[in-house]
XYZ file of N, CA and C in Angstrom:
519
model
N 0.813 -1.208 0.004
C 0.000 0.015 -0.009
C 0.849 1.260 0.005
N 2.133 1.119 0.271
C 3.015 2.280 0.318
C 3.017 2.975 1.641
N 2.251 2.452 2.604
C 2.226 3.072 3.950
C 2.965 2.173 4.891
N 3.948 2.734 5.622
C 4.780 1.907 6.474
C 4.223 1.760 7.883
N 3.260 2.554 8.248
C 2.671 2.447 9.572
C 1.804 3.609 9.905
N 1.236 3.578 11.117
C 0.344 4.626 11.545
C 0.995 5.438 12.657
N 0.961 6.744 12.448
C 1.447 7.706 13.445
C 0.221 8.163 14.203
N 0.220 7.930 15.524
C -0.915 8.381 16.338
C -0.502 9.579 17.166
N -1.371 10.584 17.171
C -1.143 11.769 18.004
C -2.244 11.742 19.057
N -1.849 11.468 20.324
C -2.820 11.406 21.397
C -2.945 12.800 21.994
N -4.194 13.204 22.207
C -4.497 14.523 22.736
C -5.272 14.309 24.011
N -4.631 14.574 25.162
C -5.283 14.370 26.461
C -5.687 15.745 26.964
N -6.975 15.854 27.257
C -7.546 17.138 27.692
C -8.599 16.909 28.769
N -8.670 17.816 29.730
C -9.683 17.666 30.767
C -11.112 17.750 30.220
N -11.266 18.395 29.054
C -12.613 18.557 28.495
C -12.587 18.289 26.981
N -12.937 17.050 26.544
C -12.940 16.755 25.133
C -14.028 17.426 24.299
N -14.958 18.150 24.996
C -16.014 18.853 24.313
C -15.731 20.330 24.195
N -14.533 20.762 24.507
C -14.119 22.155 24.400
C -14.048 22.546 22.922
N -14.844 23.491 22.469
C -14.842 23.893 21.063
C -13.437 24.332 20.614
N -12.690 24.990 21.474
C -11.298 25.402 21.133
C -10.434 24.216 20.854
N -10.634 23.126 21.608
C -9.870 21.893 21.409
C -10.181 21.274 20.027
N -11.448 21.181 19.667
C -11.840 20.623 18.391
C -11.271 21.479 17.255
N -11.359 22.805 17.387
C -10.798 23.694 16.356
C -9.300 23.516 16.224
N -8.603 23.383 17.365
C -7.156 23.190 17.331
C -6.800 21.876 16.633
N -7.524 20.761 17.011
C -7.224 19.483 16.410
C -7.448 19.519 14.909
N -8.527 20.180 14.442
C -8.793 20.259 13.008
C -7.686 21.058 12.307
N -7.292 22.183 12.925
C -6.240 23.017 12.353
C -4.895 22.273 12.305
N -4.580 21.578 13.394
C -3.364 20.792 13.461
C -3.314 19.734 12.376
N -4.376 18.975 12.249
C -4.417 17.881 11.248
C -4.290 18.484 9.827
N -5.020 19.527 9.536
C -4.969 20.144 8.213
C -3.556 20.678 7.922
N -2.964 21.318 8.919
C -1.619 21.878 8.742
C -0.586 20.788 8.476
N -0.621 19.697 9.243
C 0.332 18.615 9.070
C 0.168 17.977 7.671
N -1.072 17.733 7.279
C -1.315 17.114 5.965
C -0.834 18.026 4.833
N -1.160 19.319 4.909
C -0.766 20.247 3.846
C 0.751 20.386 3.751
N 1.427 20.459 4.908
C 2.889 20.610 4.896
C 3.611 19.400 4.319
N 2.921 18.272 4.259
C 3.593 17.063 3.798
C 2.949 16.439 2.572
N 2.354 17.332 1.707
C 1.916 16.917 0.396
C 0.481 16.530 0.208
N -0.321 16.429 1.232
C -1.727 16.075 1.099
C -2.536 17.348 1.022
N -2.597 17.932 -0.143
C -3.269 19.243 -0.323
C -3.746 19.370 -1.760
N -4.432 20.481 -1.999
C -4.949 20.744 -3.345
C -6.430 20.439 -3.433
N -6.978 20.656 -4.631
C -8.412 20.468 -4.810
C -8.821 18.999 -4.632
N -7.999 18.099 -5.132
C -8.258 16.675 -4.984
C -7.031 16.009 -4.351
N -6.847 16.161 -3.038
C -5.629 15.635 -2.389
C -5.559 14.112 -2.544
N -4.314 13.629 -2.646
C -4.098 12.210 -2.834
C -2.903 11.732 -1.975
N -3.035 10.542 -1.472
C -1.934 9.948 -0.708
C -0.824 9.443 -1.609
N -1.080 9.376 -2.886
C -0.129 8.859 -3.819
C 1.189 9.573 -3.818
N 1.171 10.905 -3.628
C 2.392 11.685 -3.656
C 2.708 12.313 -2.280
N 1.802 12.161 -1.351
C 2.032 12.785 -0.027
C 2.886 11.895 0.843
N 3.629 12.506 1.752
C 4.444 11.741 2.708
C 3.580 11.176 3.859
N 2.465 11.843 4.088
C 1.590 11.460 5.211
C 0.148 11.550 4.730
N -0.654 10.606 5.189
C -2.042 10.527 4.731
C -2.993 10.650 5.945
N -4.197 11.112 5.752
C -5.110 11.263 6.883
C -5.646 9.901 7.376
N -5.799 9.812 8.665
C -6.425 8.657 9.297
C -7.635 9.180 10.082
N -8.128 8.357 10.985
C -9.315 8.736 11.781
C -8.956 9.818 12.754
N -9.919 10.686 13.034
C -9.766 11.797 13.947
C -11.135 12.249 14.450
N -11.212 12.731 15.706
C -12.512 13.222 16.170
C -13.034 14.364 15.264
N -12.174 15.116 14.651
C -12.604 16.240 13.812
C -13.316 15.819 12.556
N -13.173 14.546 12.186
C -13.853 14.010 10.989
C -15.365 14.129 11.102
N -15.861 14.167 12.319
C -17.312 14.185 12.545
C -17.850 15.610 12.569
N -16.976 16.604 12.491
C -17.433 17.996 12.529
C -17.133 18.667 11.201
N -17.656 18.127 10.115
C -17.317 18.549 8.779
C -18.081 19.756 8.300
N -19.113 20.234 9.002
C -19.893 21.356 8.551
C -19.347 22.657 9.070
N -18.499 23.344 8.298
C -17.872 24.543 8.778
C -18.854 25.719 8.943
N -20.032 25.605 8.392
C -20.996 26.665 8.522
C -21.670 26.728 9.910
N -21.598 25.613 10.622
C -22.233 25.576 11.950
C -21.188 25.884 13.016
N -21.580 26.736 13.925
C -20.694 27.098 15.017
C -20.550 25.923 16.013
N -19.349 25.700 16.439
C -19.129 24.621 17.388
C -19.449 25.145 18.818
N -20.342 24.420 19.450
C -20.667 24.692 20.867
C -20.496 23.381 21.626
N -20.358 23.482 22.916
C -20.223 22.297 23.763
C -21.398 21.369 23.562
N -22.607 21.914 23.526
C -23.832 21.122 23.340
C -23.805 20.400 22.008
N -23.415 21.071 20.941
C -23.376 20.461 19.614
C -22.330 19.371 19.583
N -21.168 19.590 20.177
C -20.106 18.600 20.201
C -20.563 17.357 20.967
N -21.198 17.554 22.129
C -21.701 16.435 22.929
C -22.733 15.645 22.127
N -23.625 16.352 21.430
C -24.682 15.677 20.655
C -24.061 14.875 19.514
N -23.045 15.429 18.842
C -22.413 14.703 17.760
C -21.661 13.469 18.259
N -20.938 13.634 19.389
C -20.273 12.457 19.948
C -21.269 11.397 20.347
N -22.410 11.805 20.908
C -23.423 10.846 21.345
C -24.046 10.109 20.124
N -24.076 10.786 18.990
C -24.686 10.175 17.816
C -23.752 9.199 17.071
N -22.480 9.271 17.379
C -21.510 8.398 16.721
C -21.615 6.994 17.358
N -21.752 5.951 16.554
C -21.791 4.597 17.152
C -20.548 4.355 17.969
N -20.703 3.627 19.082
C -19.613 3.391 20.022
C -18.402 2.798 19.343
N -18.594 1.879 18.405
C -17.483 1.263 17.730
C -16.620 2.301 17.016
N -17.255 3.226 16.305
C -16.510 4.285 15.573
C -15.893 5.287 16.555
N -16.633 5.636 17.593
C -16.187 6.653 18.557
C -14.939 6.156 19.270
N -14.888 4.843 19.633
C -13.737 4.369 20.410
C -12.434 4.418 19.634
N -12.503 4.526 18.322
C -11.266 4.674 17.505
C -10.629 6.045 17.655
N -11.439 7.028 18.055
C -10.935 8.399 18.104
C -11.025 9.064 19.486
N -11.759 8.419 20.420
C -11.961 9.025 21.713
C -12.169 7.948 22.765
N -11.450 8.058 23.880
C -11.634 7.092 24.945
C -12.977 7.264 25.630
N -13.419 6.200 26.282
C -14.686 6.221 26.967
C -14.454 5.674 28.392
N -15.045 6.352 29.378
C -14.886 5.901 30.757
C -15.769 4.690 31.003
N -15.543 4.000 32.112
C -16.299 2.781 32.483
C -17.807 3.077 32.653
N -18.112 4.335 33.036
C -19.524 4.680 33.239
C -20.225 5.116 31.937
N -19.517 4.995 30.797
C -20.117 5.329 29.520
C -19.908 6.768 29.096
N -19.363 7.594 29.958
C -19.129 9.005 29.601
C -17.852 9.125 28.752
N -17.742 10.234 28.097
C -16.560 10.484 27.264
C -15.312 10.507 28.130
N -14.262 9.904 27.608
C -12.950 9.947 28.281
C -12.255 11.281 28.007
N -11.016 11.291 28.372
C -10.261 12.584 28.193
C -9.149 12.485 27.163
N -9.101 11.424 26.371
C -8.010 11.276 25.384
C -8.565 11.029 23.998
N -8.202 11.903 23.092
C -8.580 11.789 21.681
C -7.367 11.279 20.903
N -7.608 10.688 19.722
C -6.531 10.211 18.889
C -6.687 10.679 17.466
N -5.640 11.327 16.992
C -5.597 11.741 15.573
C -4.568 10.834 14.927
N -4.972 10.104 13.881
C -4.042 9.182 13.253
C -3.659 9.642 11.858
N -2.456 9.264 11.467
C -1.932 9.557 10.121
C -1.259 8.292 9.611
N -1.354 8.057 8.319
C -0.586 6.970 7.703
C 0.712 7.573 7.168
N 1.834 6.936 7.453
C 3.132 7.424 7.012
C 3.557 6.558 5.786
N 3.911 7.214 4.718
C 4.390 6.516 3.535
C 5.688 5.787 3.826
N 6.006 4.807 3.035
C 7.266 4.085 3.154
C 8.417 5.043 2.750
N 9.385 5.202 3.647
C 10.496 6.089 3.414
C 11.648 5.626 4.307
N 12.875 6.099 4.039
C 14.003 5.757 4.876
C 13.770 6.277 6.315
N 14.352 5.565 7.274
C 14.097 5.925 8.663
C 14.569 7.306 9.051
N 15.651 7.787 8.458
C 16.112 9.149 8.801
C 15.118 10.176 8.297
N 14.518 9.946 7.122
C 13.477 10.871 6.612
C 12.207 10.762 7.458
N 11.920 9.550 7.917
C 10.773 9.320 8.798
C 10.960 10.105 10.123
N 12.183 10.106 10.666
C 12.460 10.854 11.877
C 12.236 12.349 11.642
N 12.655 12.855 10.492
C 12.444 14.261 10.133
C 10.931 14.576 10.113
N 10.162 13.697 9.504
C 8.737 13.888 9.411
C 8.095 13.935 10.799
N 8.521 13.000 11.678
C 8.003 12.953 13.046
C 8.377 14.211 13.802
N 9.593 14.705 13.597
C 10.022 15.966 14.222
C 9.177 17.133 13.730
N 8.834 17.123 12.411
C 7.981 18.157 11.837
C 6.590 18.106 12.490
N 6.064 16.921 12.680
C 4.732 16.790 13.306
C 4.787 17.291 14.752
N 5.848 16.967 15.473
C 6.017 17.450 16.838
C 6.055 19.007 16.867
N 6.784 19.592 15.919
C 6.870 21.017 15.851
C 5.513 21.685 15.526
N 4.691 20.970 14.775
C 3.364 21.500 14.406
C 2.369 21.509 15.546
N 2.695 20.793 16.642
C 1.796 20.786 17.801
C 1.643 22.200 18.361
N 2.734 22.888 18.504
C 2.699 24.254 19.085
C 3.591 25.170 18.253
N 3.123 25.535 17.060
C 3.953 26.393 16.189
C 4.129 27.779 16.801
N 5.140 28.478 16.318
C 5.347 29.888 16.830
C 4.130 30.723 16.625
N 3.937 31.645 17.497
C 2.819 32.572 17.415
C 1.869 32.416 18.566
N 1.175 33.434 18.888
C 0.227 33.459 19.998
C -1.014 32.677 19.656
N -1.388 31.753 20.518
C -2.653 31.026 20.389
C -2.657 29.929 19.349
N -1.500 29.515 18.846
C -1.468 28.450 17.829
C -1.434 27.060 18.428
N -1.061 26.953 19.688
C -0.944 25.653 20.325
C -2.290 25.176 20.880
N -2.283 24.000 21.467
C -3.524 23.445 22.024
C -3.983 24.263 23.240
N -5.257 24.105 23.641
C -5.737 24.849 24.824
C -4.929 24.458 26.092
N -4.916 25.368 27.042
C -4.205 25.149 28.293
C -4.688 23.835 28.954
N -3.773 23.091 29.522
C -4.101 21.844 30.198
C -4.135 20.646 29.243
N -3.870 20.858 27.987
C -3.886 19.772 27.009
C -2.491 19.219 26.799
N -2.367 17.884 26.819
C -1.088 17.240 26.572
C -1.161 16.496 25.257
N -0.153 16.690 24.402
C -0.124 16.038 23.107
C 1.119 15.207 23.001
N 0.943 13.939 22.615
C 2.049 13.012 22.491
C 1.954 12.269 21.163
N 3.125 11.934 20.619
C 3.161 11.116 19.418
C 3.460 9.661 19.801
N 2.758 8.739 19.153
C 2.914 7.325 19.432
C 2.811 6.532 18.156
N 3.082 5.270 18.258
C 2.954 4.375 17.100
C 4.310 3.768 16.740
N 4.256 2.718 15.977
C 5.474 1.991 15.600
C 6.435 2.869 14.796
N 6.000 3.739 13.881
C 6.942 4.568 13.141
C 7.735 5.512 14.094
N 7.120 5.966 15.190
C 7.799 6.825 16.121
C 8.906 6.031 16.837
N 8.603 4.813 17.257
C 9.576 3.970 17.918
C 10.708 3.559 16.955
N 10.347 3.192 15.741
C 11.356 2.769 14.776
C 12.318 3.899 14.443
N 11.792 5.084 14.162
C 12.621 6.222 13.811
C 13.483 6.632 14.989
N 12.953 6.617 16.161
C 13.705 6.986 17.393
C 14.833 5.959 17.648
N 14.525 4.673 17.483
C 15.539 3.616 17.691
C 16.647 3.751 16.649
N 16.250 4.038 15.401
C 17.266 4.185 14.326
C 18.156 5.368 14.648
N 17.602 6.480 15.097
C 18.410 7.646 15.426
C 19.358 7.344 16.566
N 18.907 6.631 17.578
C 19.750 6.308 18.720
C 20.862 5.397 18.303
N 20.530 4.404 17.517
C 21.617 3.467 17.041
C 22.578 4.168 16.100
N 22.060 5.001 15.237
C 22.873 5.726 14.307
C 23.878 6.652 14.997
N 23.416 7.331 16.043
C 24.291 8.278 16.747
C 25.320 7.573 17.599
N 25.119 6.299 17.963
C 26.069 5.610 18.790
C 26.763 4.424 18.049
N 26.660 4.401 16.741
C 27.171 3.256 15.982
C 28.696 3.098 16.141
N 29.441 4.209 16.255
C 30.875 4.102 16.383
C 31.267 3.498 17.756
N 30.563 3.965 18.820
C 30.817 3.417 20.135
C 30.447 1.930 20.207
N 29.342 1.553 19.590
C 28.918 0.172 19.547
C 29.985 -0.691 18.821
N 30.491 -0.161 17.709
C 31.496 -0.901 16.941
C 32.756 -1.081 17.783
N 33.198 0.016 18.433
C 34.409 -0.069 19.287
C 34.185 -1.051 20.446
N 33.006 -1.027 21.053
C 32.717 -1.940 22.166
C 32.701 -3.391 21.663
N 32.185 -3.618 20.474
C 32.157 -4.933 19.897
C 33.583 -5.432 19.594
N 34.428 -4.567 19.042
C 35.818 -4.935 18.768
C 36.579 -5.181 20.064
N 36.326 -4.373 21.070
C 36.969 -4.588 22.377
C 36.552 -5.912 22.987
N 35.272 -6.266 22.858
C 34.781 -7.544 23.409
C 35.408 -8.693 22.669
N 35.554 -8.605 21.352
C 36.177 -9.654 20.567
C 37.649 -9.762 20.927
N 38.343 -8.643 21.107
C 39.752 -8.642 21.474
C 39.987 -9.275 22.825
N 39.066 -9.042 23.739
C 39.195 -9.657 25.062
C 38.985 -11.133 24.998
């Protein structure tokens, strides 16, 4: 398929129905996709480095309607539980949890380029400028196999000379 894995961006917030949070998540997702080739009148994953996956913002597609807490709660309640659990946690009592998930598909690429892409996504979480980051009290983390693979590759690459010397020393002993 040309996709090497799924990059998950977990967004933990005390209030998942905060309109500012939904607006930030939509802006973040759009910005990341556009910066990495998924843009234009008919965007395609064929040439993009990163492709859209499931996100809570996918359910708020009508830009003409103002987002309010009540509207967000009603939309979340209308989403079947199976679909909702892919993008938002749910507490044991059936209420909305506090962690949302924005997913992206990462195209197959060398691990050093993949690390650059992940670093770009991290930088897009809170870009320079007033009010561009997530609402106060929100924690954003990157997760997924591509994050681990790229991080491991960077760690091994930066210490490869020491590992080689240690291996030679062990053989010499």
